[in-house]
Short mmCIF file of C-alpha atoms in Angstrom, two decimals:
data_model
loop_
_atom_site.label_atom_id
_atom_site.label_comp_id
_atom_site.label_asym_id
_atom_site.label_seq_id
_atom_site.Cartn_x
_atom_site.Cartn_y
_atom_site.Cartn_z
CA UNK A 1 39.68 17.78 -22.61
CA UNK A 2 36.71 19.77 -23.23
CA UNK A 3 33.45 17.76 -24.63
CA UNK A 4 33.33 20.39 -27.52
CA UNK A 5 36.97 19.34 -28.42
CA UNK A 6 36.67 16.00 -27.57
CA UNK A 7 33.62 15.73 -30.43
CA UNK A 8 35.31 17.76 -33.02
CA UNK A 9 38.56 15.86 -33.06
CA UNK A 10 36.19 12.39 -33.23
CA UNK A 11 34.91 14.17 -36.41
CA UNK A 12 38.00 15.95 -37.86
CA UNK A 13 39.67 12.03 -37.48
CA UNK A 14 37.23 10.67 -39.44
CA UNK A 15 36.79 12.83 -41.73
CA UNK A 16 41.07 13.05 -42.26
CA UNK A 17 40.95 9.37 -42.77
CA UNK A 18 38.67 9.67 -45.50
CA UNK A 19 40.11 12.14 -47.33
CA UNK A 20 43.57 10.51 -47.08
CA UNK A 21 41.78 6.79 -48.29
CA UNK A 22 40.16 9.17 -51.13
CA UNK A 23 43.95 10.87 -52.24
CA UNK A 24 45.63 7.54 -52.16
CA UNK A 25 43.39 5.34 -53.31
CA UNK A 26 42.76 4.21 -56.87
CA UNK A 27 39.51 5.58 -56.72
CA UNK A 28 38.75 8.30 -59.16
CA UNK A 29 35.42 10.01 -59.89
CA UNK A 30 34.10 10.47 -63.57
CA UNK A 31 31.78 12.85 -65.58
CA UNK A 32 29.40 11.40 -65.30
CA UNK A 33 29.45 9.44 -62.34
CA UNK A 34 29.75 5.70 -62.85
CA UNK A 35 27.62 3.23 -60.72
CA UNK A 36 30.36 1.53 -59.35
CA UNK A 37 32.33 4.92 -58.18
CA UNK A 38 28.47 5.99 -56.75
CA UNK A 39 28.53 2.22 -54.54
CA UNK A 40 32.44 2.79 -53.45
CA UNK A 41 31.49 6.71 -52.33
CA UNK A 42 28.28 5.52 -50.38
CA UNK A 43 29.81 2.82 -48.71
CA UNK A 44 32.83 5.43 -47.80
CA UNK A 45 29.94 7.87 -46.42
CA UNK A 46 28.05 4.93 -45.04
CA UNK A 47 31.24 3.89 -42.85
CA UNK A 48 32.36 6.88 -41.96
CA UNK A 49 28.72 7.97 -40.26
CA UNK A 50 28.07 4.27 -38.47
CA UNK A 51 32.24 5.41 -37.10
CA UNK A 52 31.01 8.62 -36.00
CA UNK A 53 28.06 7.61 -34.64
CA UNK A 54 29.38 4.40 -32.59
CA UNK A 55 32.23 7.49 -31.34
CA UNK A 56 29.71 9.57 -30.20
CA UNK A 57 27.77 6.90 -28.74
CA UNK A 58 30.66 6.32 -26.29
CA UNK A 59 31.33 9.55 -25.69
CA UNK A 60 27.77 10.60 -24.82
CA UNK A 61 26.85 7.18 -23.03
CA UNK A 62 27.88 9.04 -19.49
CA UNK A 63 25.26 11.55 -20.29
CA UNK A 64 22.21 9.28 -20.99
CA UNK A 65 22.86 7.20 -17.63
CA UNK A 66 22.66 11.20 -16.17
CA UNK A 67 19.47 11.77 -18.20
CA UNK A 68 18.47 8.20 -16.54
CA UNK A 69 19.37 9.39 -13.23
CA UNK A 70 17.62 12.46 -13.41
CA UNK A 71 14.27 10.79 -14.38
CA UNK A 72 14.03 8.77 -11.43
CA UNK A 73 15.40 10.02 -8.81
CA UNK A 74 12.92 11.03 -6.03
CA UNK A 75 13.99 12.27 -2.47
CA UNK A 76 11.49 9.95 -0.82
CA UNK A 77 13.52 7.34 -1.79
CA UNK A 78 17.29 7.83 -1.28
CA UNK A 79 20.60 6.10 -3.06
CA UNK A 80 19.61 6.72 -6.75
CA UNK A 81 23.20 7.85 -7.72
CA UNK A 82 24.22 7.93 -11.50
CA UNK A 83 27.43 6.36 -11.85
CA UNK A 84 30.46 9.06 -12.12
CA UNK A 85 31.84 7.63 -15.66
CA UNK A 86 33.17 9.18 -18.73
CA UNK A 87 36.20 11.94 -18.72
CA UNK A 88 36.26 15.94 -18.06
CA UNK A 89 33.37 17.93 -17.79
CA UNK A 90 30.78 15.29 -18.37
CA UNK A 91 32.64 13.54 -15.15
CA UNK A 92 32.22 16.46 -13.33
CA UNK A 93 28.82 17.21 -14.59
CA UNK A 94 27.53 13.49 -12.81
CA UNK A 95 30.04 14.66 -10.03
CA UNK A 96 28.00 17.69 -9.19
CA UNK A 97 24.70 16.22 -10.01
CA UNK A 98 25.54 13.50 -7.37
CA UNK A 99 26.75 16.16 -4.82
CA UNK A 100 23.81 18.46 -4.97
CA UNK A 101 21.41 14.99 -4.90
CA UNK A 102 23.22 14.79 -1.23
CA UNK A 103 22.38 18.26 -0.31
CA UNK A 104 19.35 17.87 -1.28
CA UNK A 105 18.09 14.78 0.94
CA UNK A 106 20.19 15.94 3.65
CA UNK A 107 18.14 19.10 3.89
CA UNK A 108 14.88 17.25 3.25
CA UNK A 109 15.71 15.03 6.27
CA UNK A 110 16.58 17.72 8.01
CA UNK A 111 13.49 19.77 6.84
CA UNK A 112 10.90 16.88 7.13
CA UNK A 113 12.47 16.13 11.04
CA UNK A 114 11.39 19.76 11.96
CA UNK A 115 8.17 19.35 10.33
CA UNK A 116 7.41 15.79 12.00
CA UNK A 117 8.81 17.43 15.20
CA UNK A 118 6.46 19.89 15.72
CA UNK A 119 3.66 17.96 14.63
CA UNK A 120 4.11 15.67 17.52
CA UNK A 121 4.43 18.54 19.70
CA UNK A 122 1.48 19.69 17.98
CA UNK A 123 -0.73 16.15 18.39
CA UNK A 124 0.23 16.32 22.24
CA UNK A 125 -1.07 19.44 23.09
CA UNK A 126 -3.98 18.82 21.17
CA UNK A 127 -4.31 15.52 23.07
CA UNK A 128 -4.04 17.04 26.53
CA UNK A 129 -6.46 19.66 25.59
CA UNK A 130 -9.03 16.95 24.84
CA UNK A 131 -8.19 14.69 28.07
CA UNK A 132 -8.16 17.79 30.15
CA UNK A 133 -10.54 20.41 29.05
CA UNK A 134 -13.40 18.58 27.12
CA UNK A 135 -12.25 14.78 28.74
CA UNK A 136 -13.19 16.57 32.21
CA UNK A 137 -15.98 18.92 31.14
CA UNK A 138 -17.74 15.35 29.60
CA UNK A 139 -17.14 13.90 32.73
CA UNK A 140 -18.54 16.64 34.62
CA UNK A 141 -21.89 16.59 32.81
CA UNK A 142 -22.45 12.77 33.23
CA UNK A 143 -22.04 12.50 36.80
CA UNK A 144 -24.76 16.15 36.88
CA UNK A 145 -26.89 13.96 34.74
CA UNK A 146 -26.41 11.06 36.85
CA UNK A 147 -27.71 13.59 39.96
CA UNK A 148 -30.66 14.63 38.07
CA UNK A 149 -31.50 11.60 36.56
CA UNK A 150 -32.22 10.00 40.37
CA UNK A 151 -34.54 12.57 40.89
CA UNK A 152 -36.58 13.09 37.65
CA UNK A 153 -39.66 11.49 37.22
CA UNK A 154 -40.08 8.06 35.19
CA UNK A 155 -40.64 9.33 32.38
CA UNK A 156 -38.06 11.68 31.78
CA UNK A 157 -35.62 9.31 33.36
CA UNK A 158 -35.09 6.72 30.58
CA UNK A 159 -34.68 10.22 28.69
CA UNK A 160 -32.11 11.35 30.67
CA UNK A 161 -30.60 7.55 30.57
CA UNK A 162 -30.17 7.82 26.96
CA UNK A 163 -28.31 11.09 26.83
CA UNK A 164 -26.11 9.79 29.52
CA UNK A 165 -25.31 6.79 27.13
CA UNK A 166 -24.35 9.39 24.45
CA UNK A 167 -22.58 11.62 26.77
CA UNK A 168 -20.36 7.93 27.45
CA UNK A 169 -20.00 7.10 23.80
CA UNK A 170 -18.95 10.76 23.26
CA UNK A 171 -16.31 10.48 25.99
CA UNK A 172 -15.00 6.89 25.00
CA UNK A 173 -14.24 8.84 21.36
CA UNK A 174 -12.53 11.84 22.50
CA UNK A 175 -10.03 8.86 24.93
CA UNK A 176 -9.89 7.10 21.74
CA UNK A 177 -8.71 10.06 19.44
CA UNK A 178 -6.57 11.46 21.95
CA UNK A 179 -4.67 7.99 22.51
CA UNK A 180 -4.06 7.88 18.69
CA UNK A 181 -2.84 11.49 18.94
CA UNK A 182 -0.45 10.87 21.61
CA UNK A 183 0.24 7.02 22.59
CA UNK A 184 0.94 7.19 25.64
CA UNK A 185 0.86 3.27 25.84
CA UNK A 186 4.28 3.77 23.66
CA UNK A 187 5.93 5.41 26.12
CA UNK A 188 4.65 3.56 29.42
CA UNK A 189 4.65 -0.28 27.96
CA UNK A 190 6.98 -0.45 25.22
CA UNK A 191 6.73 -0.80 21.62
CA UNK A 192 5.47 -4.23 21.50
CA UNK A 193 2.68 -3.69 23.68
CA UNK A 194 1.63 -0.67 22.38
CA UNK A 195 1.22 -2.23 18.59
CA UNK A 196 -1.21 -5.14 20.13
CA UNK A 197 -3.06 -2.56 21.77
CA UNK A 198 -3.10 -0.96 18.17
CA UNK A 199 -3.91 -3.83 16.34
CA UNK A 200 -6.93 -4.55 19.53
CA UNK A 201 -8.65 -0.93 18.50
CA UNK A 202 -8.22 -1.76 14.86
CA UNK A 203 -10.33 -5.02 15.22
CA UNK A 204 -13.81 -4.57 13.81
CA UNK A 205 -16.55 -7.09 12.89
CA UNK A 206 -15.23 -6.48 9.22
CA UNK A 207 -11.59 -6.29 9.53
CA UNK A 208 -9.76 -8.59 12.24
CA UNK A 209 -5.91 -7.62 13.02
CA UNK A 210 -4.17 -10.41 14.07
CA UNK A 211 -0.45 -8.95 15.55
CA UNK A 212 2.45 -11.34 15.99
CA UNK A 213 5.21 -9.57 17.75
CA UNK A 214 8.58 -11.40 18.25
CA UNK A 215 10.11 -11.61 21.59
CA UNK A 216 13.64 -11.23 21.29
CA UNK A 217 13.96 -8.15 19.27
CA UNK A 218 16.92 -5.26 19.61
CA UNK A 219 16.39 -2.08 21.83
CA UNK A 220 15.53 0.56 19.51
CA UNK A 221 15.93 4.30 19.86
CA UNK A 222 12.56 6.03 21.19
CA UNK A 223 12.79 8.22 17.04
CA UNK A 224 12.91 4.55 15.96
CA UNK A 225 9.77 3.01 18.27
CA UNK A 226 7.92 6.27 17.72
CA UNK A 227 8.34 5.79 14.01
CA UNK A 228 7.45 2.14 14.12
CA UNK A 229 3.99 3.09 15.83
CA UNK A 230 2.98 5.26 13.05
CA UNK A 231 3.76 3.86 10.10
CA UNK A 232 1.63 0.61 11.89
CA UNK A 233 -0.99 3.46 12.57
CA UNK A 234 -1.29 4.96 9.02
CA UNK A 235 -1.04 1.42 7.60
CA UNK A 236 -3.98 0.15 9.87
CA UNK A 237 -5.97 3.09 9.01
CA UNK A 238 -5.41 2.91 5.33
CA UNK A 239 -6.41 -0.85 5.39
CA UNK A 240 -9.95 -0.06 7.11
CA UNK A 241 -10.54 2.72 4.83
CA UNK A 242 -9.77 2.49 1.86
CA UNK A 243 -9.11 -1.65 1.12
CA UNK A 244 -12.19 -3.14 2.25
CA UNK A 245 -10.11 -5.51 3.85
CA UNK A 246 -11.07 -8.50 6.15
CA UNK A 247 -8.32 -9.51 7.83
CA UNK A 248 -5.28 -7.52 8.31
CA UNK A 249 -1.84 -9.57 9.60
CA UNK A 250 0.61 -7.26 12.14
CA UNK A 251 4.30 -8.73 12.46
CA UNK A 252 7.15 -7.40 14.07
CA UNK A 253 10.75 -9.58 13.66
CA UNK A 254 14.29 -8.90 13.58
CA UNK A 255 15.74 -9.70 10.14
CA UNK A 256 19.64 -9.56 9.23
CA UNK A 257 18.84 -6.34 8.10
CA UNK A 258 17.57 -4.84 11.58
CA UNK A 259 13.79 -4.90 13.07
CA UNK A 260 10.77 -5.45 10.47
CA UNK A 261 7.91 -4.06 10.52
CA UNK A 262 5.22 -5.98 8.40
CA UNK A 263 1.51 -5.32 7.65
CA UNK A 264 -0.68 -7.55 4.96
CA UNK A 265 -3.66 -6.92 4.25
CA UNK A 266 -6.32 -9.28 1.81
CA UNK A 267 -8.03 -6.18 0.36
CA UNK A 268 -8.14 -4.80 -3.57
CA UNK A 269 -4.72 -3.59 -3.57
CA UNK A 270 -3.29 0.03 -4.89
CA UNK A 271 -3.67 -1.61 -8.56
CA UNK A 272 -0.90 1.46 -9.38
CA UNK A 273 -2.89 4.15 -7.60
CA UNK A 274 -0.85 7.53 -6.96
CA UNK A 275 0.42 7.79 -3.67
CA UNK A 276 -1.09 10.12 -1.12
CA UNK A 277 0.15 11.92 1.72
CA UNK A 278 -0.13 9.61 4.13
CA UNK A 279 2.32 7.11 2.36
CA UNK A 280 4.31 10.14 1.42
CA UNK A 281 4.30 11.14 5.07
CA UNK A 282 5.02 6.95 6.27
CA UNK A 283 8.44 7.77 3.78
CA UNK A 284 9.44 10.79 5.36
CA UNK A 285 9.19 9.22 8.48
CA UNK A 286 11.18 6.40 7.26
CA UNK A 287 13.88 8.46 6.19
CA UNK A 288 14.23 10.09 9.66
CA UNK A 289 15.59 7.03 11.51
CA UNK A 290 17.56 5.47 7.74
CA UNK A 291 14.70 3.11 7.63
CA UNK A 292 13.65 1.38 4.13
CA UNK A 293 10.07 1.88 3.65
CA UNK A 294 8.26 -0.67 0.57
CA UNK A 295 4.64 -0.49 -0.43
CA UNK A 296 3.47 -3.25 -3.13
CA UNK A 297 0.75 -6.09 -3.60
CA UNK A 298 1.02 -9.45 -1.30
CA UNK A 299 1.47 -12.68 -1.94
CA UNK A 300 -1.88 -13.90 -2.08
CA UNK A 301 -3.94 -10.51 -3.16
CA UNK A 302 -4.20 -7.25 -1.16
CA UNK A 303 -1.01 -4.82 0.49
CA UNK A 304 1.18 -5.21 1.78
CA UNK A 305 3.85 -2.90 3.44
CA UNK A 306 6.98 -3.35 4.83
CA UNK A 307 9.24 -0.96 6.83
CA UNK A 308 12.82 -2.23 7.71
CA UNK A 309 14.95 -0.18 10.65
CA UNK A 310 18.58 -0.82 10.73
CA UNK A 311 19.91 -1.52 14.37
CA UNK A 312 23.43 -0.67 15.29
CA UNK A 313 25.61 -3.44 15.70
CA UNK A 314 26.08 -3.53 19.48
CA UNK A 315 22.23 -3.69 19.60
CA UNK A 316 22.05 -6.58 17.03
CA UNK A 317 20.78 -10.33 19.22
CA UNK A 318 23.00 -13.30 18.16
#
């Protein structure tokens, strides 16, 4: 039936009921109106809105868990389904609400895969531009300076010494950047290799990464390894930027639930700060492989972040 229907029938059965109570009862109403007919008539009006009311409170309670629904639901974080209750078109109203929430993620998976697709294709051309092209042309200029420096006079030697040094530092950088770009150490050494040689770079005088990696975890798919590495990565970097943390703790287990990731730092926390892109991009990532991504405070102080990737049960360890 029709909601429109539905709520005018609650109504018109109300309202019927009070009119038959009024025709048989031994109420009457006098000129003028006593105090006692006033009391009976408000309490009559009185029941017959609190009836109406609790009716329409039933009727309309599939429509507030919509409104619910509707309020929180974010694609970043899937499942948030309101449940398909009540009768006719407000059933199908949750119905399609539900559907087109599925559409929706599907095609921002779908959407977000393309988008972290090509910017991988996008960081490894960039990175073999930089080993190739300026890697080779830096190279090429310290071992010219190392031929001049031999024959320069003293003085202009410890000159030449210097820029060599900066020539170094500048090459050491450009290796660095274009290992984070592409991590090659991923692909060669495995995952838990490549996230101690991670957590080794991240190590600073002010912010020591400490990276326990369990050694009898499940094979994971190379989507699933790749997206392990970078949400480590943009955690790491968050931590030495933006917490002013001073120790950082890596760890890498298998759970029930499938591999953990888990990174903890002891800096001033997100204290309810918006989210920016690079969690927002650590989500989407997530989402690509069915992972479950969650960003709070720790324990003892700081942030801490854990991403959880389901393994298939053939892969699963006893």
């Amino acid at each position: 039936m029709p909601l429109f229907w539905r709520i005018f029938l609650l109504n018109a059965v109300v309202l019927t009921i009070a009119a038959v109570l009024l025709l048989l009862g031994p109420v009457t109403v006098s000129t003028p109106v006593l105090l006692t007919e006033a009391a009976i008539l408000t309490a009559g009006l009185a029941a017959m809105l609190v009836a109406n009311g609790v009716l329409l409170r039933i009727t309309l309670a599939p429509l507030q868990r919509l409104t619910r629904a509707m309020t929180t639901t974010d694609l970043l974080r899937p499942g948030n389904r309101a449940a398909a209750g009540g009768r006719g078109e407000i059933a199908e109203l949750i119905t399609t609400f539900n559907t087109m929430l599925d559409r929706l993620e599907a095609e921002r998976t779908a959407s977000a895969a393309a988008a972290l697709s090509a910017q991988e294709a996008e960081r490894h051309r960039i990175a073999q531009e930089l080993h190739d092209e300026i890697g080779q042309t830096l190279t090429a200029a310290l071992l010219e300076l190392k031929r001049v420096s031999g024959h320069a006079p003293p003085a202009v030697r410890e000159e030449l010494r210097q820029i060599q040094e900066t020539t170094r530092t500048s090459l050491d950088e450009i290796r660095r950047i274009a290992r984070r770009l592409r991590p090659g150490v991923l692909e060669e050494l495995g995952l838990a290799k490549a996230l101690k040689a991670l957590a080794s770079e991240f190590t600073s005088p002010l912010a020591a990464v400490r990276a326990r990696i369990n050694a009898d975890l499940p094979v994971l798919s190379h989507d699933a390894e790749l997206v392990v590495y970078r949400v480590a990565q943009e955690s790491l970097t968050n931590a030495a930027r933006h917490s002013g943390a001073r120790r950082v703790d890596l760890t890498l287990g298998h759970t029930p639930a499938g591999v953990e990731l888990r990174v903890r730092d002891d800096g001033c926390g997100i204290d309810g700060a918006a989210e920016g892109t690079g969690i927002q991009g650590m989500r989407e990532r997530a989402l690509l492989v069915g992972a479950r991504l969650s960003l709070g405070p720790g324990p003892a102080g700081g942030t801490e972040m854990r991403l959880t990737v389901p393994v298939p049960t053939s892969h699963r360890s006893d």
